[in-house]
Amino acid sequence: MASSGLESVILAIIIGTLAAIVYALRVLVLMERRVARMDLNIERMTRQIAKEEFKIEAEEKRIEKALKKRK
């Protein structure tokens, strides 16, 4: 009878450990999704900044051409 109680305690420990592992994996998946979303947002911002930079460079070239024509 004592072994039956010990077996149930060991089983409860194993089940608790498995539940903790499953929960930890769930948290890791959620964190990975968040990081992926952050990555996407950073990529979008980078693209927008690059577009603005190209516009600025084109405008600078246009201004430089206009200034050279004046001289």
XYZ file of C-alpha atoms in Angstrom:
71
model
C 0.000 0.000 0.000
C 2.864 2.345 0.672
C 4.158 1.827 -2.840
C 0.755 2.841 -4.262
C 0.991 6.209 -2.495
C 4.568 6.638 -3.669
C 3.564 5.755 -7.217
C 0.789 8.348 -7.201
C 3.204 11.005 -5.915
C 5.731 10.131 -8.626
C 2.965 10.178 -11.242
C 1.772 13.580 -9.996
C 5.341 14.926 -10.219
C 5.733 13.597 -13.759
C 2.383 15.052 -14.848
C 3.230 18.391 -13.222
C 6.589 18.462 -14.981
C 4.979 17.692 -18.336
C 2.375 20.419 -17.755
C 5.169 22.891 -16.961
C 7.002 21.924 -20.152
C 3.847 22.376 -22.243
C 3.192 25.768 -20.638
C 6.789 26.864 -21.236
C 6.527 25.850 -24.900
C 3.286 27.821 -25.207
C 4.966 30.900 -23.765
C 7.923 30.448 -26.131
C 5.604 30.248 -29.141
C 3.795 33.411 -28.058
C 7.092 35.225 -27.548
C 8.331 34.092 -30.966
C 5.174 35.478 -32.566
C 5.703 38.807 -30.822
C 9.311 38.958 -31.955
C 8.235 38.101 -35.514
C 5.699 40.951 -35.442
C 8.331 43.329 -34.108
C 10.660 42.184 -36.882
C 7.985 42.900 -39.475
C 7.338 46.356 -38.055
C 11.060 47.164 -38.030
C 11.321 45.994 -41.627
C 8.386 48.218 -42.642
C 9.924 51.217 -40.891
C 13.261 50.525 -42.557
C 11.631 50.402 -45.987
C 9.816 53.677 -45.299
C 13.042 55.342 -44.162
C 14.826 54.067 -47.278
C 12.083 55.532 -49.494
C 12.406 58.876 -47.740
C 16.192 58.767 -48.092
C 15.895 58.154 -51.847
C 13.488 61.086 -52.131
C 15.897 63.312 -50.204
C 18.847 62.247 -52.370
C 16.870 62.900 -55.561
C 15.892 66.338 -54.278
C 19.514 67.108 -53.361
C 20.652 66.139 -56.865
C 17.950 68.333 -58.394
C 19.023 71.279 -56.231
C 22.696 70.733 -57.081
C 21.878 70.684 -60.805
C 19.872 73.900 -60.445
C 22.750 75.571 -58.586
C 25.306 74.473 -61.213
C 23.139 75.925 -64.000
C 23.104 79.290 -62.190
C 26.899 79.511 -62.149
